[in-house]
mmCIF file of C-alpha atoms (C1' of nucleotides) in Angstrom:
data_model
loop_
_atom_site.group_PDB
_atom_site.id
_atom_site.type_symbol
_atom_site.label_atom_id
_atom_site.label_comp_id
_atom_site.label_asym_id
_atom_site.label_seq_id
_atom_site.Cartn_x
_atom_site.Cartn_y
_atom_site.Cartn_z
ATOM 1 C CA UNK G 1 102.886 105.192 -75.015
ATOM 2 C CA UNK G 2 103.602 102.235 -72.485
ATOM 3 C CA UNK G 3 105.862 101.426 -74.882
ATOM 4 C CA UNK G 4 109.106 100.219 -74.295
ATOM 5 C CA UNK G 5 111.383 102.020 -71.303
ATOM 6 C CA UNK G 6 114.263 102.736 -73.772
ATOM 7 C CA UNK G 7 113.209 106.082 -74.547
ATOM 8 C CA UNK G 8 113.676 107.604 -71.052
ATOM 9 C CA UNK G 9 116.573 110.023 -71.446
ATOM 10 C CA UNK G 10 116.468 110.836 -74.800
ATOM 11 C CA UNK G 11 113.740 113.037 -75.176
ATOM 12 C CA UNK G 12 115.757 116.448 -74.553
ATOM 13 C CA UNK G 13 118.595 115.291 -76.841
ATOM 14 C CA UNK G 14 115.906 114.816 -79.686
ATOM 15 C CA UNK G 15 113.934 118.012 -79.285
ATOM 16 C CA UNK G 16 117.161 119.974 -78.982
ATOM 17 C CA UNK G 17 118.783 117.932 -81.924
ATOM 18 C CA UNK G 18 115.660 118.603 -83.713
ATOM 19 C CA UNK G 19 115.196 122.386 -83.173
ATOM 20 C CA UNK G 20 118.774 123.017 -83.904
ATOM 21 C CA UNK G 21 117.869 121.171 -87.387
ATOM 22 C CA UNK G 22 115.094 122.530 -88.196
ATOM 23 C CA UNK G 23 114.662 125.665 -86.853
ATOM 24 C CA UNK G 24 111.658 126.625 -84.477
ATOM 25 C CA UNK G 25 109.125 124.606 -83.648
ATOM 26 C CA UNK G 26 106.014 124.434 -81.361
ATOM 27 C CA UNK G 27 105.117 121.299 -78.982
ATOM 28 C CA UNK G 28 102.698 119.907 -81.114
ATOM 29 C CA UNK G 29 104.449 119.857 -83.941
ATOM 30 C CA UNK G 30 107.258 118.130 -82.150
ATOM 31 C CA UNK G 31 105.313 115.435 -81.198
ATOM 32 C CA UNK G 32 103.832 114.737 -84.535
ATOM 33 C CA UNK G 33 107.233 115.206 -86.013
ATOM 34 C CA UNK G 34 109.062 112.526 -83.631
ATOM 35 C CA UNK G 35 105.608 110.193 -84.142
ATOM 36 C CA UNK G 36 105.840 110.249 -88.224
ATOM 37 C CA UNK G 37 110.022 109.722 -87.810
ATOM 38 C CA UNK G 38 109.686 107.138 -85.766
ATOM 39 C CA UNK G 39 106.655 105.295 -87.559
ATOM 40 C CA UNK G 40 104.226 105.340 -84.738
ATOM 41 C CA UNK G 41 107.065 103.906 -82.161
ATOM 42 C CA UNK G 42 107.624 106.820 -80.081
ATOM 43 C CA UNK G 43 104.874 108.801 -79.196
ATOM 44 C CA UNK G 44 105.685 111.674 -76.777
ATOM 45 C CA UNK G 45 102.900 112.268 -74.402
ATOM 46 C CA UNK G 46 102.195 115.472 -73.327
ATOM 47 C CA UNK G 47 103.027 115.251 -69.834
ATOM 48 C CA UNK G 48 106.604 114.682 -71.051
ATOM 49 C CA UNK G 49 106.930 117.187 -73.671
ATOM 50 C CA UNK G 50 105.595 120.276 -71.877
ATOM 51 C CA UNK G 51 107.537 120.344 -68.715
ATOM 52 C CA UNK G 52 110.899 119.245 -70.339
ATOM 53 C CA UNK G 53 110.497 122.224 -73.057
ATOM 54 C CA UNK G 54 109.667 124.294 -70.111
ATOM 55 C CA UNK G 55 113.075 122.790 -68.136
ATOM 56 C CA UNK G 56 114.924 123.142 -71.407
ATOM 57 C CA UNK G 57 113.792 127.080 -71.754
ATOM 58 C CA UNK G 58 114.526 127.614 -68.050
ATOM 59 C CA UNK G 59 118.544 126.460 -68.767
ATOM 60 C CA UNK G 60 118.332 129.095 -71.280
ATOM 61 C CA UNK G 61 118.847 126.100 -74.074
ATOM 62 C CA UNK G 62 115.783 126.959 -75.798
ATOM 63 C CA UNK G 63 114.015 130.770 -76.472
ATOM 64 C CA UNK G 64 110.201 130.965 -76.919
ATOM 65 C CA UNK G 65 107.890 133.099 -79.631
ATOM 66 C CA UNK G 66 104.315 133.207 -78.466
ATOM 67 C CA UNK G 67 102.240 133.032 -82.206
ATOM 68 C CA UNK G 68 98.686 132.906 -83.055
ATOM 69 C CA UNK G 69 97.162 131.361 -85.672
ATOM 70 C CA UNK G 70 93.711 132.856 -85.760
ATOM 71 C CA UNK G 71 92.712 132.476 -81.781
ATOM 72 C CA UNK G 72 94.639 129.393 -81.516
ATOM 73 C CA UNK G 73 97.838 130.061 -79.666
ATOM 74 C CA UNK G 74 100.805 127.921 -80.622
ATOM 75 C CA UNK G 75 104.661 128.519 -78.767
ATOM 76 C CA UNK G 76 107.350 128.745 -81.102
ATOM 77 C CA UNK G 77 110.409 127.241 -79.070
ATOM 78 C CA UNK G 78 114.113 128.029 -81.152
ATOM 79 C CA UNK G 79 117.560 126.479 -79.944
ATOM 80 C CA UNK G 80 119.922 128.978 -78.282
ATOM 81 C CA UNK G 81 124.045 129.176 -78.375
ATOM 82 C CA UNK G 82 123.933 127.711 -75.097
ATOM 83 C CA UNK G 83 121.870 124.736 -76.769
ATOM 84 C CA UNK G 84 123.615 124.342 -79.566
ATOM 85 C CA UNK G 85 126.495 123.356 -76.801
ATOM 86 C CA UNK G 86 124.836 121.217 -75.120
ATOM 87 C CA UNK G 87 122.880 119.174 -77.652
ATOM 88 C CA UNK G 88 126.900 118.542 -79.173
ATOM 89 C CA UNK G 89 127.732 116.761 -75.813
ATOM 90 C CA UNK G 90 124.239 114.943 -75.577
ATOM 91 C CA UNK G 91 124.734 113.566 -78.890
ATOM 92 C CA UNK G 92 128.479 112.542 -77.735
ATOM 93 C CA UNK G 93 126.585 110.682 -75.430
ATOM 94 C CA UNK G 94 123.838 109.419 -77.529
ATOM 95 C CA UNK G 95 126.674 107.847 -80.081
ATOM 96 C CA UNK G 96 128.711 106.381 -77.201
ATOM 97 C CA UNK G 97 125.722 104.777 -75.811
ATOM 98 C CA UNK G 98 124.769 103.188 -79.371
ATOM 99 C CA UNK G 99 128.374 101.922 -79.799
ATOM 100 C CA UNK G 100 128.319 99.999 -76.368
ATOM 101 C CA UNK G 101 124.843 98.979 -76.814
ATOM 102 C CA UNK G 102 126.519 97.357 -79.978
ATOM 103 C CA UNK G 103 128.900 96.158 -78.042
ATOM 104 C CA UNK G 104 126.958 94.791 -75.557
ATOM 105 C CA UNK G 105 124.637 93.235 -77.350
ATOM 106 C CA UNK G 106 125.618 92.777 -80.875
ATOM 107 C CA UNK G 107 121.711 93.892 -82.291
ATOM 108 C CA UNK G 108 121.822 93.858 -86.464
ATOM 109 C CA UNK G 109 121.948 97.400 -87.214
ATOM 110 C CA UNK G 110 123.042 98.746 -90.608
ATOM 111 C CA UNK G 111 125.561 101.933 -89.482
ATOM 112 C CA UNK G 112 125.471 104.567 -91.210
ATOM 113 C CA UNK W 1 127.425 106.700 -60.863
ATOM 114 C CA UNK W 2 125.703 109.578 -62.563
ATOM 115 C CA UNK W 3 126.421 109.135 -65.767
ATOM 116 C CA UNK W 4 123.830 109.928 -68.465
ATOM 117 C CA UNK W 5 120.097 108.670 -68.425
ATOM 118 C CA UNK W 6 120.392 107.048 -71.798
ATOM 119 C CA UNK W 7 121.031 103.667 -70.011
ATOM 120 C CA UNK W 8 117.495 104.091 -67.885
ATOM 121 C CA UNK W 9 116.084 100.541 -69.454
ATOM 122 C CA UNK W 10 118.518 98.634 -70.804
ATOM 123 C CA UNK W 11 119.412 96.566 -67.993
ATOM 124 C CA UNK W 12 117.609 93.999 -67.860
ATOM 125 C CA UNK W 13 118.045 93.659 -71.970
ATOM 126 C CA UNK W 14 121.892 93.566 -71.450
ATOM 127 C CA UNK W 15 121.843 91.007 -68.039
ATOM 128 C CA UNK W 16 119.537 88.695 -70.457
ATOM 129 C CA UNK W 17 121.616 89.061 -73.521
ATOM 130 C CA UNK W 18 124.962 87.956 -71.869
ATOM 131 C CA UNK W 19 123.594 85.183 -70.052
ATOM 132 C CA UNK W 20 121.737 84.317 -72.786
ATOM 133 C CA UNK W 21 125.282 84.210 -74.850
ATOM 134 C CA UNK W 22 128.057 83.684 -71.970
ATOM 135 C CA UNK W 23 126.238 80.909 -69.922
ATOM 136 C CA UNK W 24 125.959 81.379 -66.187
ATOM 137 C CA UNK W 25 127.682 84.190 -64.835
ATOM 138 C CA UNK W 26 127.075 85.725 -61.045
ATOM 139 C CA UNK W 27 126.124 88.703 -60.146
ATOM 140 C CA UNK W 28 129.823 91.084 -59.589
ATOM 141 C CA UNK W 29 130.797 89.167 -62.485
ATOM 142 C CA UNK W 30 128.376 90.798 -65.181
ATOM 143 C CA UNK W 31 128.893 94.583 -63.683
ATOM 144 C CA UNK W 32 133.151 93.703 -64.287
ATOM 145 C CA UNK W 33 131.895 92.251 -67.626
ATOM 146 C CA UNK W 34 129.953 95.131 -68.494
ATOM 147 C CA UNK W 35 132.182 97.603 -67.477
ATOM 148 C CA UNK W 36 135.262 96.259 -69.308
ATOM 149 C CA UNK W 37 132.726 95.684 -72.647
ATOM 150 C CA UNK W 38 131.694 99.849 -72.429
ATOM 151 C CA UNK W 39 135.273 100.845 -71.728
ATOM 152 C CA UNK W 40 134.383 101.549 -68.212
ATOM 153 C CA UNK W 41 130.955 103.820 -69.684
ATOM 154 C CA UNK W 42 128.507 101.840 -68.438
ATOM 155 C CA UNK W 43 129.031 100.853 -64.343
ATOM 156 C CA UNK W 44 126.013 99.270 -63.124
ATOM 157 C CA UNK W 45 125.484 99.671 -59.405
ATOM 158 C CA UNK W 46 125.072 97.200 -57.004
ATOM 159 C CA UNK W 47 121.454 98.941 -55.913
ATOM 160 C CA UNK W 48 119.990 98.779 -59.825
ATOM 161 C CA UNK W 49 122.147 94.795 -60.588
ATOM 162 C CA UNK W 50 120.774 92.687 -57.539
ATOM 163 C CA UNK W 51 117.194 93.732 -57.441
ATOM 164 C CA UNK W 52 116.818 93.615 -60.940
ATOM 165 C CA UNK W 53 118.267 89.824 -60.741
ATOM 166 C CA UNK W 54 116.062 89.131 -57.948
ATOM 167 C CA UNK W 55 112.947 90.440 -60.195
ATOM 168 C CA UNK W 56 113.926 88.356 -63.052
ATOM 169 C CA UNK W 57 113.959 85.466 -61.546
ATOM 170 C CA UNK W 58 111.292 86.122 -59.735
ATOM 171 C CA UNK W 59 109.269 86.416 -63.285
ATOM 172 C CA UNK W 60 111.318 82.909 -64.159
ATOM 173 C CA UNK W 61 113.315 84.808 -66.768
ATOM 174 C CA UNK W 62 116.645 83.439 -64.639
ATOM 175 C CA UNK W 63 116.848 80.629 -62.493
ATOM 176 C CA UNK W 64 119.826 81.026 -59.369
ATOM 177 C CA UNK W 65 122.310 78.335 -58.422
ATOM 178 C CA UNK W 66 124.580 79.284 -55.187
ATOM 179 C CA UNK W 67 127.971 78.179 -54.971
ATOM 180 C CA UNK W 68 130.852 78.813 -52.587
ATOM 181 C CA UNK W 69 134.335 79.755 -53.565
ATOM 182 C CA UNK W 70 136.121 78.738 -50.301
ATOM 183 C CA UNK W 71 133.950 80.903 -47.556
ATOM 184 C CA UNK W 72 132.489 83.281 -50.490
ATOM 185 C CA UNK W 73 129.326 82.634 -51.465
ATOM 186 C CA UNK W 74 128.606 83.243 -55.173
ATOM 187 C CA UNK W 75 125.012 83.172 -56.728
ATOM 188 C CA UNK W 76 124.881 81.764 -60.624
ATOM 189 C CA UNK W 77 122.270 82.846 -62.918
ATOM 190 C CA UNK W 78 121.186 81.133 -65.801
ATOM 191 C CA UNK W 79 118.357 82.322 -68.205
ATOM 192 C CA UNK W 80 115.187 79.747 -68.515
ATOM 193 C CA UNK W 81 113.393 79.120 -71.879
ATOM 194 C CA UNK W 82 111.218 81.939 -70.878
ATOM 195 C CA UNK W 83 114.287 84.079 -70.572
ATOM 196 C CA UNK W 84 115.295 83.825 -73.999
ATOM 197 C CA UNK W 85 111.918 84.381 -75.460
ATOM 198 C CA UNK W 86 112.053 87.605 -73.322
ATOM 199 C CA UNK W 87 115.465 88.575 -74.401
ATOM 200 C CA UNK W 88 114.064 88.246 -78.117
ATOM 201 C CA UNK W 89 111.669 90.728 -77.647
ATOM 202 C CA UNK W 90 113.830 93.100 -75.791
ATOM 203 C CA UNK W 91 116.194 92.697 -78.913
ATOM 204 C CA UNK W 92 113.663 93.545 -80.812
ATOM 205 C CA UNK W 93 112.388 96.835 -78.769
ATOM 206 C CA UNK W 94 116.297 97.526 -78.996
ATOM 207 C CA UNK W 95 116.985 97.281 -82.229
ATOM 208 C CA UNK W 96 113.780 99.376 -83.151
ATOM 209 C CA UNK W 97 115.147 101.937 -80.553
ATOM 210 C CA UNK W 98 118.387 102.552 -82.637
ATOM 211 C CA UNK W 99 117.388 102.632 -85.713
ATOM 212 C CA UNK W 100 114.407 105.251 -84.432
ATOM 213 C CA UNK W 101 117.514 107.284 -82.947
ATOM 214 C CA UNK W 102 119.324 107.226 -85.873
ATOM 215 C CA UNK W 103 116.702 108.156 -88.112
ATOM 216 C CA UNK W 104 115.447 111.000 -85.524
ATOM 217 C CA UNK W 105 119.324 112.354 -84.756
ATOM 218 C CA UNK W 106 120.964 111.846 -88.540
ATOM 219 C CA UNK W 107 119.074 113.560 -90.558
ATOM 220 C CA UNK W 108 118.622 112.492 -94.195
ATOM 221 C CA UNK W 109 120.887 114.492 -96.654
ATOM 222 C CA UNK W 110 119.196 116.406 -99.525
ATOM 223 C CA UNK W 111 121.080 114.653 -102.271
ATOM 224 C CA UNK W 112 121.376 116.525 -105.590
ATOM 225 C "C1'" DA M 1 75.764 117.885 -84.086
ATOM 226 C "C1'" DA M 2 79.173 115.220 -82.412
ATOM 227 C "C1'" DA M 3 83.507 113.361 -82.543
ATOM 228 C "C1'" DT M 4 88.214 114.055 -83.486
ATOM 229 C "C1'" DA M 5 92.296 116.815 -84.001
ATOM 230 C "C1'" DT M 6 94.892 120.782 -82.597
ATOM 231 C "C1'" DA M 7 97.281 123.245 -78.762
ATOM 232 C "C1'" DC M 8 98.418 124.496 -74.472
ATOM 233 C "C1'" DA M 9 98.970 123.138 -69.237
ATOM 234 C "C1'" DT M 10 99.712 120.857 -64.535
ATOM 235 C "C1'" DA M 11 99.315 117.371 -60.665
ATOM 236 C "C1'" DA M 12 99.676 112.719 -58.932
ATOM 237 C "C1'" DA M 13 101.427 108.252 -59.448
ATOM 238 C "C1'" DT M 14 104.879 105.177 -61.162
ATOM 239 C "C1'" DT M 15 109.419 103.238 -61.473
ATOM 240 C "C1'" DA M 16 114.055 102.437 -62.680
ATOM 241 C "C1'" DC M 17 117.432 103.967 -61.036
ATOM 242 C "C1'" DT M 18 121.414 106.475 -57.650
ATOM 243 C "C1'" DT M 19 123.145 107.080 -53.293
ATOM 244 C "C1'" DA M 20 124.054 105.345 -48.936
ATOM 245 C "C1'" DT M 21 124.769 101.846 -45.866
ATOM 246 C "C1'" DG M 22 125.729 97.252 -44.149
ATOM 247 C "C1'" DC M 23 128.135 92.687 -43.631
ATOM 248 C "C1'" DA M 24 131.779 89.323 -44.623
ATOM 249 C "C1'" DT M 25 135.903 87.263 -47.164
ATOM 250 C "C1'" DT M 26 140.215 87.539 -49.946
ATOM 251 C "C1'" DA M 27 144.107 89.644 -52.272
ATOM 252 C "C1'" DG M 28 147.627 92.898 -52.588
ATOM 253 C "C1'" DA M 29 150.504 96.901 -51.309
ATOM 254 C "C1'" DG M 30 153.436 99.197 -48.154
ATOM 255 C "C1'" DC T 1 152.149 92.021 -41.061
ATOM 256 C "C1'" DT T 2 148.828 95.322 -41.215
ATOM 257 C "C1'" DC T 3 145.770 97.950 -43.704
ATOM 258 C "C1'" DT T 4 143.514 99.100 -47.909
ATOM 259 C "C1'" DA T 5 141.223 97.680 -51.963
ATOM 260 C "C1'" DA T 6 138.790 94.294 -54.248
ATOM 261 C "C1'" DT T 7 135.376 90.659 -54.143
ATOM 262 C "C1'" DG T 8 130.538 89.392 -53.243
ATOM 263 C "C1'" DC T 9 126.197 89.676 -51.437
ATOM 264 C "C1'" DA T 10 122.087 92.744 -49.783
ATOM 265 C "C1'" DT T 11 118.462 96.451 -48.805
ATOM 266 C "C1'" DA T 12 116.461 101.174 -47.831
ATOM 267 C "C1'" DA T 13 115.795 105.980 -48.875
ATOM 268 C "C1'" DG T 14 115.866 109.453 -52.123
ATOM 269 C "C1'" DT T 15 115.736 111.214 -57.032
ATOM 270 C "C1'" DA T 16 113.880 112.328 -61.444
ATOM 271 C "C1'" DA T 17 112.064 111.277 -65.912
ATOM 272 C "C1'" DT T 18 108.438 109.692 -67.158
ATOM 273 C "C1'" DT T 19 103.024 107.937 -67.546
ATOM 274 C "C1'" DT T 20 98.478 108.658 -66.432
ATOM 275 C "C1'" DA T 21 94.858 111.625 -65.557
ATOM 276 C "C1'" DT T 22 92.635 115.784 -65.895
ATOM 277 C "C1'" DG T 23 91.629 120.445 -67.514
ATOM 278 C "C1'" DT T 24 90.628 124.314 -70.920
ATOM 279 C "C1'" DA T 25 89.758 126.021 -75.479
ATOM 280 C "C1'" DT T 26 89.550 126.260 -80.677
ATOM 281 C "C1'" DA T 27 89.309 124.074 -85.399
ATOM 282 C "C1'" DT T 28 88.128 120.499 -88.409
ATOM 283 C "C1'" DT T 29 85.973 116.500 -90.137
ATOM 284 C "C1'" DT T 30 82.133 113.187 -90.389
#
DNA sequence: AAATATACATAAATTACTTATGCATTAGAG
DNA sequence: CTCTAATGCATAAGTAATTTATGTATATTT
């Protein structure tokens, strides 16, 4: 956290991205997930994640499974048609952004 | 000009970088700049470019030199020693942003 | 037994931006 | 030649994605 500010935006393109690639997930293990990806540098705090899964369920982009695990509750969130949509056009955006960030600013990235 | 959030933080990286690279510019000058580099993607207002110039050089990352063009008045900004230390790190922070994306939104293949 | 990790949640504060408005000069189109 | 668009600066109000702070409860590790 109080990281850097380049992260703002991209948090529901990577939770959708990474439901519709993994299947379901609940918020914890998205943040842990993102944490370990990203070696430590992007930690999603929960005042972030909550609200924006509850936004992102509210668009009808995301379903939820209420689980338990013994008397621990844990939400089970799952990608929806309407999400698979939309995560397509936010990662149109997300590789147009990269490409005139590249542009811009000429930063030594190996492309895929 | 409601385009897409993903550029939330990066302005102040890209007004650094260029003036770091292009020598002086003033202020209308970068947004043409900009737009024409981002195939008119990335518009930067006039509300987010000239108080973000004014706070850089208020932190002495640009120093201002104004000039007139017949009547027109035109302010020049040059980045300061401190600048480019600053645009080093926000290189860095950039460069550690993409290749987080990349690793978070392409997924490693399973290779046989 | 106490501290840390897991797992959810919301409210207030922050802040980089968009939108809107304003002023003045210069170039170009009709 | 007149009017619109482009050039060039500026600031204020509103927006929204976040951070920070706080809360509750269970499970695990030291």
């Amino acid at each position: 956290m109080a990281t850097n500010q380049l992260y703002k935006g991209s948090l529901s393109t990577i939770i959708l991205k990474l439901l519709g690639e993994k299947g379901r997930m609940y918020g914890y293990q998205i943040t842990q997930e993102v944490k370990a990806i990203s070696s430590g540098e992007y930690v999603i705090t929960e005042g972030a994640l909550y609200p924006m899964l509850h936004k992102l369920e509210a668009q009808g982009l995301l379903t939820v499974e209420i689980e338990m695990t013994g008397n621990r509750m844990r939400k089970y969130y799952s990608i929806t048609k309407n999400g698979k949509k939309e995560v397509a056009n936010l990662m149109t955006e997300m590789e147009s952004y990269i490409r005139n960030m590249q542009s811009l600013l000429n930063p030594k990235i190996e492309l895929a």
